[in-house]
CSV table of C-alpha atoms in Angstrom, one decimal:
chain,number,residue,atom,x,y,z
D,224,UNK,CA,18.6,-2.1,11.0
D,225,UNK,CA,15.2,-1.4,10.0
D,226,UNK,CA,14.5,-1.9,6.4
D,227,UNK,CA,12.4,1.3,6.0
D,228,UNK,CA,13.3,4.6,8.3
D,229,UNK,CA,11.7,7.4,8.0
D,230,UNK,CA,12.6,10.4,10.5
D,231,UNK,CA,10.8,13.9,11.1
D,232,UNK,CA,8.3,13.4,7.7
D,233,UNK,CA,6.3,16.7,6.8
D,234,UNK,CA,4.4,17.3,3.9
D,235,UNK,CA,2.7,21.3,3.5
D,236,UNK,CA,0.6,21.8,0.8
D,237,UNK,CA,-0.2,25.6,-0.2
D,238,UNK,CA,-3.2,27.3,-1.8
D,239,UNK,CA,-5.2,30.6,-2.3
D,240,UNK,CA,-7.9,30.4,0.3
D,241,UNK,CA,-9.9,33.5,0.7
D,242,UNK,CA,-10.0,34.4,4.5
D,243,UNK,CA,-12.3,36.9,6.2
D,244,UNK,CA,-12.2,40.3,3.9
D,245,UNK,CA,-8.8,38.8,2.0
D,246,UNK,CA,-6.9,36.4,0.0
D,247,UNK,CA,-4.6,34.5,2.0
D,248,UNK,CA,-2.2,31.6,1.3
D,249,UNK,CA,-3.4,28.7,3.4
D,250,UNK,CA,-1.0,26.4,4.8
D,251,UNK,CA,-2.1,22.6,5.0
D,252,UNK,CA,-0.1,20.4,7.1
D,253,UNK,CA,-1.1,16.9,5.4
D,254,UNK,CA,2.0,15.2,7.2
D,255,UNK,CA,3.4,16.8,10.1
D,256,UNK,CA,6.6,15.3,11.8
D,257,UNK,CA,6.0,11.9,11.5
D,258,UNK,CA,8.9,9.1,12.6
D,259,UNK,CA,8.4,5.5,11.9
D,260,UNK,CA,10.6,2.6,11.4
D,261,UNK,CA,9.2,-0.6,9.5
D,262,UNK,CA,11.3,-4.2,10.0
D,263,UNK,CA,12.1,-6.3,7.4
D,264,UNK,CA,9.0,-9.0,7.1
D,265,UNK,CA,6.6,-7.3,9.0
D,266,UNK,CA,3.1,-5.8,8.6
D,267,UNK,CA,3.1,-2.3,9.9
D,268,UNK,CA,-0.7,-0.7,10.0
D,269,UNK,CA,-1.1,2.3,9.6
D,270,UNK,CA,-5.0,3.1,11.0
D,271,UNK,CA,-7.0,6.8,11.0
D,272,UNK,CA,-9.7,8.3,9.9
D,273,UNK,CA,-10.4,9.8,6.2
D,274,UNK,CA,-8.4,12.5,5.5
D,275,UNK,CA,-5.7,12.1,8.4
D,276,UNK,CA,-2.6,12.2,5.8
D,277,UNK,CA,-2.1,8.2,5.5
D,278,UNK,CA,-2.2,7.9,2.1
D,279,UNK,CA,0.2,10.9,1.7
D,280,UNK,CA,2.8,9.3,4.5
D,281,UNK,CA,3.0,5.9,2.4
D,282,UNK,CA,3.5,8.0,-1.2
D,283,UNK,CA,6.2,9.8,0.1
D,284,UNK,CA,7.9,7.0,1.5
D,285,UNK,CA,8.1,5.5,-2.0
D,286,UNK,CA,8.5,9.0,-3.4
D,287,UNK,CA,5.6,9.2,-5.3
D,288,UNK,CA,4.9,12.7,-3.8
D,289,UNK,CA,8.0,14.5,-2.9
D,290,UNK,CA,8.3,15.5,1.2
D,291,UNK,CA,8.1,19.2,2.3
D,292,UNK,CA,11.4,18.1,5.0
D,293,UNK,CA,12.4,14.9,6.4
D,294,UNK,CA,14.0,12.2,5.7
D,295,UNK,CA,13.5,8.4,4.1
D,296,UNK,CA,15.7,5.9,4.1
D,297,UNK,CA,15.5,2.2,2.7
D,298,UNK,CA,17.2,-0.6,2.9
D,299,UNK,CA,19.9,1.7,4.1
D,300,UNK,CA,19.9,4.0,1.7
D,301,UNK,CA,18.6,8.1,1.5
D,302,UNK,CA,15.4,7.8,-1.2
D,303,UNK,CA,15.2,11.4,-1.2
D,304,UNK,CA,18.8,12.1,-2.0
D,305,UNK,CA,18.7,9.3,-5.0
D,306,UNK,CA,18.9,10.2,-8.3
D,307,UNK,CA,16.8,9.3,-11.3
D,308,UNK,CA,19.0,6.0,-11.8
D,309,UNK,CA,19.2,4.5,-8.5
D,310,UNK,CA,15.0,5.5,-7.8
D,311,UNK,CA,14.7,3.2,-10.6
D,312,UNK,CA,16.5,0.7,-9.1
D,313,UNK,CA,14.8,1.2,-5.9
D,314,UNK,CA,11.2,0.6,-7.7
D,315,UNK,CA,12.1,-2.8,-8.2
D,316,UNK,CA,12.1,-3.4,-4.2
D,317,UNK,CA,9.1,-0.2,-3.5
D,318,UNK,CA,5.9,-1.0,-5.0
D,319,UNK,CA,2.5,0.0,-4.2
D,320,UNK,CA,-1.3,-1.6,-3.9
D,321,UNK,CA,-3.7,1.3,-5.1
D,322,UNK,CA,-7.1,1.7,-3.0
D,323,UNK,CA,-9.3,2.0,-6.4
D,324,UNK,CA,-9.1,-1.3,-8.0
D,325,UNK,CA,-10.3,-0.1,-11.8
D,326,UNK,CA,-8.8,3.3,-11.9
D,327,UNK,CA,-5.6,1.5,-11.0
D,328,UNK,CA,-5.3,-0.6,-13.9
D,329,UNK,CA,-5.0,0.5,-17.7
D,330,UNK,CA,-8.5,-0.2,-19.4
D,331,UNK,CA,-7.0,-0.4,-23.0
D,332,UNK,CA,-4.6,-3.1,-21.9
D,333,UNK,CA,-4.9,-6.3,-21.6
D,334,UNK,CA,-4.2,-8.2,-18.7
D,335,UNK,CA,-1.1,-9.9,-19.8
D,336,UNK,CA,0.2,-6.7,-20.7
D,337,UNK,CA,-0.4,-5.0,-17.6
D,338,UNK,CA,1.5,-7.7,-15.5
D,339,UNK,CA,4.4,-8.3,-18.2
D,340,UNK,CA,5.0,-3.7,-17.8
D,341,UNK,CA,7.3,-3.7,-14.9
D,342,UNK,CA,9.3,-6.6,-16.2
D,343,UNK,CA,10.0,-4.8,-19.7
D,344,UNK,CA,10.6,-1.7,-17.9
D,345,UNK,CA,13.2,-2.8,-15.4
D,346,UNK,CA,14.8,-5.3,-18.0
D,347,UNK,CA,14.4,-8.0,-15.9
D,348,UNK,CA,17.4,-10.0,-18.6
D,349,UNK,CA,21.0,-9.1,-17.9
D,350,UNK,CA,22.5,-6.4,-19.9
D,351,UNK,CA,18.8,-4.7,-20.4
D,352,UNK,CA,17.9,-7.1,-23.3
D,353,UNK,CA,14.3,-7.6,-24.0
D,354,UNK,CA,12.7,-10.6,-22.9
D,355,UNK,CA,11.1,-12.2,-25.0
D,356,UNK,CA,7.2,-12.7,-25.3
D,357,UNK,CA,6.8,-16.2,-24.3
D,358,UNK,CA,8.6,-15.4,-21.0
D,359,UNK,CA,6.8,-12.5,-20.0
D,360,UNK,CA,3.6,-14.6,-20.6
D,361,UNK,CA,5.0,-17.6,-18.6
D,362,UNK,CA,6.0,-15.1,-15.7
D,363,UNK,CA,2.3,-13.1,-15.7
D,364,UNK,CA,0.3,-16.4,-15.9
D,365,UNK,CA,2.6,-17.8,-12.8
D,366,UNK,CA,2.1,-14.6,-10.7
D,367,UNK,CA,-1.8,-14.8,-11.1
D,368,UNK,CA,-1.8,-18.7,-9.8
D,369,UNK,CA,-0.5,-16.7,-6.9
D,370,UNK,CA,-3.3,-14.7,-6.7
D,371,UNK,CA,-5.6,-17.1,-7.2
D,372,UNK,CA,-6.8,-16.5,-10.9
D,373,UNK,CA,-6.2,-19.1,-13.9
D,374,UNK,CA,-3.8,-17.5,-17.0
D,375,UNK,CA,-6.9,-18.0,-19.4
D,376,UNK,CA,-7.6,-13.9,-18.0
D,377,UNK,CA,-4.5,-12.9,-19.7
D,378,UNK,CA,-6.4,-12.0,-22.9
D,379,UNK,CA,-9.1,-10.0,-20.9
D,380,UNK,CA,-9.7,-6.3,-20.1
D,381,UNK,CA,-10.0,-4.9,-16.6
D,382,UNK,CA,-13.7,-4.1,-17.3
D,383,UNK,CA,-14.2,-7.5,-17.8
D,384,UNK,CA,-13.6,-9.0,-13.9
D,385,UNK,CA,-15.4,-7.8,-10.4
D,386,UNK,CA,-14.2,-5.3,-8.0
D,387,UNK,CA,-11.7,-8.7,-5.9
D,388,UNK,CA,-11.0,-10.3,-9.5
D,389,UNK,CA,-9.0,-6.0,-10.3
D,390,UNK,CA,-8.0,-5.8,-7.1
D,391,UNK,CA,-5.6,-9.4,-7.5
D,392,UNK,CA,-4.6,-8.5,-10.8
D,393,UNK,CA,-3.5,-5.1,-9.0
D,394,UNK,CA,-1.6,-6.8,-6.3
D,395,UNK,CA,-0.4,-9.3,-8.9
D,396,UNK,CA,1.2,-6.3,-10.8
D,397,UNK,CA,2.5,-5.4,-7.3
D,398,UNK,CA,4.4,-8.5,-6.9
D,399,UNK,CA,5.9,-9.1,-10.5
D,400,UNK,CA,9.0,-7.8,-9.6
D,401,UNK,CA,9.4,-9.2,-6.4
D,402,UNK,CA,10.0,-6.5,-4.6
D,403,UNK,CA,11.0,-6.3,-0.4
D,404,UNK,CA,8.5,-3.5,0.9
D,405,UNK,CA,4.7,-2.9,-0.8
D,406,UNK,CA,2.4,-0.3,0.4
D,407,UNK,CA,-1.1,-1.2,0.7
D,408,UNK,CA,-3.3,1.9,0.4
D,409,UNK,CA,-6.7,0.8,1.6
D,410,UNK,CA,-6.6,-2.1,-0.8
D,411,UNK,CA,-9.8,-3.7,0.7
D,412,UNK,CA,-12.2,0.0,1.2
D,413,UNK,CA,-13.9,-0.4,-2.2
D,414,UNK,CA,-14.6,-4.1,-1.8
D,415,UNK,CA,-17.9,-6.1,-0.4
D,416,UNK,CA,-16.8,-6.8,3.3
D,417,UNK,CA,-16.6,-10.6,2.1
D,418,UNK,CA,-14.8,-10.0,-1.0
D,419,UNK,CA,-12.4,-7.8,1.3
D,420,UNK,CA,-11.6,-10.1,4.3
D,421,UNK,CA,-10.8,-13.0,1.0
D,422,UNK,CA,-8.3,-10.1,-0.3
D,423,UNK,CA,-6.6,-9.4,3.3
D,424,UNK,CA,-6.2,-13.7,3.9
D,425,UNK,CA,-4.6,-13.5,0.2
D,426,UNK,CA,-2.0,-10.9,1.5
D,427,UNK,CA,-1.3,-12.6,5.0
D,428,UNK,CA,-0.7,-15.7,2.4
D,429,UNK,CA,1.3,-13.8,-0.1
D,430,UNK,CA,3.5,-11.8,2.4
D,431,UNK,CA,4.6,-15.3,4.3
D,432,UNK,CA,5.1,-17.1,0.5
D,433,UNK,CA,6.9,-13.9,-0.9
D,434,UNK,CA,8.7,-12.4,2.6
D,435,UNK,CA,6.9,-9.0,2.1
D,436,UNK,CA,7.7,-6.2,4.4
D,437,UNK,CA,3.9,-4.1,4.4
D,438,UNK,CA,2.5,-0.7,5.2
D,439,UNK,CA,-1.1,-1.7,5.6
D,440,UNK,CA,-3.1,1.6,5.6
D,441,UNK,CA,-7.1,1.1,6.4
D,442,UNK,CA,-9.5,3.3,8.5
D,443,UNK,CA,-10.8,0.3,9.3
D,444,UNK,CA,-9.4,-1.3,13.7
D,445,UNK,CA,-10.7,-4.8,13.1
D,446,UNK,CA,-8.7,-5.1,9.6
D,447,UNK,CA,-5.8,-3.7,10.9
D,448,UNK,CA,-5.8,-5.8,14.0
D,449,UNK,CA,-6.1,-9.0,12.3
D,450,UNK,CA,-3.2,-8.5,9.8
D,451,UNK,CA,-0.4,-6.4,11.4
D,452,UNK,CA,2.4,-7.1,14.0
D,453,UNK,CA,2.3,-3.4,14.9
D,454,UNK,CA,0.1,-0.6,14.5
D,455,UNK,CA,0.5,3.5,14.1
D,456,UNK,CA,-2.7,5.2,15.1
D,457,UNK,CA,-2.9,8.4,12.6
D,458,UNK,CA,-4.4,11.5,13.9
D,459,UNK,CA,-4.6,14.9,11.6
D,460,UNK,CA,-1.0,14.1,10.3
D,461,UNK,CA,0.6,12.9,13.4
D,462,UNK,CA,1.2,9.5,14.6
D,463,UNK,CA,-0.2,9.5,18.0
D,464,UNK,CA,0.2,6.3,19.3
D,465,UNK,CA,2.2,3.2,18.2
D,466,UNK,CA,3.0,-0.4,19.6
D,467,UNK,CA,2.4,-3.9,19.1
D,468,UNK,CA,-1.2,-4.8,17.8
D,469,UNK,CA,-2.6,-6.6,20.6
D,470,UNK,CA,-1.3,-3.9,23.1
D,471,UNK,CA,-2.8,-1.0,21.3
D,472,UNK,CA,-6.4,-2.7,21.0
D,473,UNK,CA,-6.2,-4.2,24.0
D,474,UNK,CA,-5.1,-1.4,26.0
D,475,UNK,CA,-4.8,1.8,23.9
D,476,UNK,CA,-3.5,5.3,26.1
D,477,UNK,CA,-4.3,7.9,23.4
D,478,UNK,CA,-7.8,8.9,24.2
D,479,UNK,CA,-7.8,9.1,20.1
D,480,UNK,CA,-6.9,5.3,19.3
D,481,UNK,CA,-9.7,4.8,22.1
D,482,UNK,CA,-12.6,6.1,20.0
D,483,UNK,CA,-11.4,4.4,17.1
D,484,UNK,CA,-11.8,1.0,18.9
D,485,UNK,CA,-14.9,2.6,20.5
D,486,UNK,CA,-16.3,3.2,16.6
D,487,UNK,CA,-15.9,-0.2,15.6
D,488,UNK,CA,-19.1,-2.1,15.2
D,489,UNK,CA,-19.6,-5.0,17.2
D,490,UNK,CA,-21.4,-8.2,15.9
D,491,UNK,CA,-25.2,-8.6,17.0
D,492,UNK,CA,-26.5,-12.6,17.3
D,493,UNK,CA,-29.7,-13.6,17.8
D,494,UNK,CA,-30.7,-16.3,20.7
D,495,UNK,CA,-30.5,-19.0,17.6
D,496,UNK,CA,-27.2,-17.8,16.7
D,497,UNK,CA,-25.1,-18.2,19.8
């Protein structure tokens, strides 16, 4: 069974548009239909152009924004049928990687108390108790060694560190609660192009350490070629074309998925540099 289902996804957003000589409700299909599965330690892509409804697909699978129709399940169970108490269980194994590395993290709190967050709100103890200070530290400083950042940041604010340095602490936050299935939203856009192929290496790392199942959402082929087992081409709210990576950059049948390929930028060398 496949650890995250999702079947016949739509997503319609309404607003006043005016239209010719009148005022009109306009009807925006953001997510239209969409049916995906997602296996249990896997990198799914999820590739499109801006403005396609990606970002939208992978909020409503962790019911961040609530589907128009459809249905989600995960891990076997209905997420849009759960109440409050079991989504709050379900956090623990759903979290997300934001695209926007500052306005993602809290700039009046320290690090330390931006990693130690999902542990006091899930009361990581049994029976709910709080855990104590100490732990949470010892827990935060561990999970930044995994990203690759000493604990002496703990006592800094997010202002204080570059675009990558935000962007670990974000996926760090991501991870504190070890959760199954994380939803990268275009974690590497807003990043130098170096900075952002050392942040994808740190997630092909971190899923294989950690056993992470991914959505890996990105306009970008080449990124999503190097990093997922399978990829969903995303056109105007539909998934057009899906399949194993090398097949569908290798040998893509949507005329769509061709023009992405056809968009990427290939690599100019000089004589000197072959």
């Amino acid at each position: 069974m496949p650890l995250v289902e999702v079947r016949n996804l739509v997503k319609v957003y309404h607003s006043d548009a005016v239209i010719f000589s009148g005022s009109q409700a306009a009807e925006v299909r953001a997510v239209n239909g969409v049916s995906l599965d997602i296996h249990a330690g896997e990198t799914l892509g999820l590739v499109g152009e801006s403005g396609c409804g990606k970002t939208t697909l992978g909020r409503m699978i962790l019911r961040l924004i609530k589907p128009t129709s459809g249905c989600i399940q995960f891990d076997g169970q209905n997420v849009l049928r759960a109440t409050p108490a079991e989504l709050r269980r379900l956090r623990r194994n759903m979290q997300i990687i934001f695209q926007d590395p500052f306005a993602s993290l809290n700039p009046r709190m320290r690090i330390e108390a931006i990693l130690s967050e999902p542990l006091r709100i899930h009361a990581e103890e049994a029976g709910g108790q709080r855990l104590p200070q100490s732990r949470l530290r010892e827990a935060a400083a561990a999970m930044l060694g995994a990203v690759d950042l000493d604990k002496s940041v703990l006592a800094r604010y997010p202002h204080e560190f570059s675009g990558g340095q935000r962007q670990r602490i974000g996926i760090a936050r991501a991870l504190m609660l070890r959760p199954k299935f994380v939803v990268c939203d275009e974690p590497v856009s807003a990043l130098d192009v170096s900075v952002g192929a050392q942040v994808v290496n740190l997630l092909k790392r971190l899923q294989r350490e950690f056993g992470l199942t991914l959505l890996f959402i990105s306009h970008s082929m080449p990124v999503v070629r190097y990093l997922s087992n399978r990829i969903a081409v995303m056109r105007q709210g539909e998934i057009v074309e899906m399949g194993a990576a090398e097949e569908i950059t290798s040998a893509p049948t949507h005329e769509y998925t061709r023009s992405l390929l056809a968009a990427t930028p290939e690599p100019e060398y000089g004589p000197s540099e072959r």
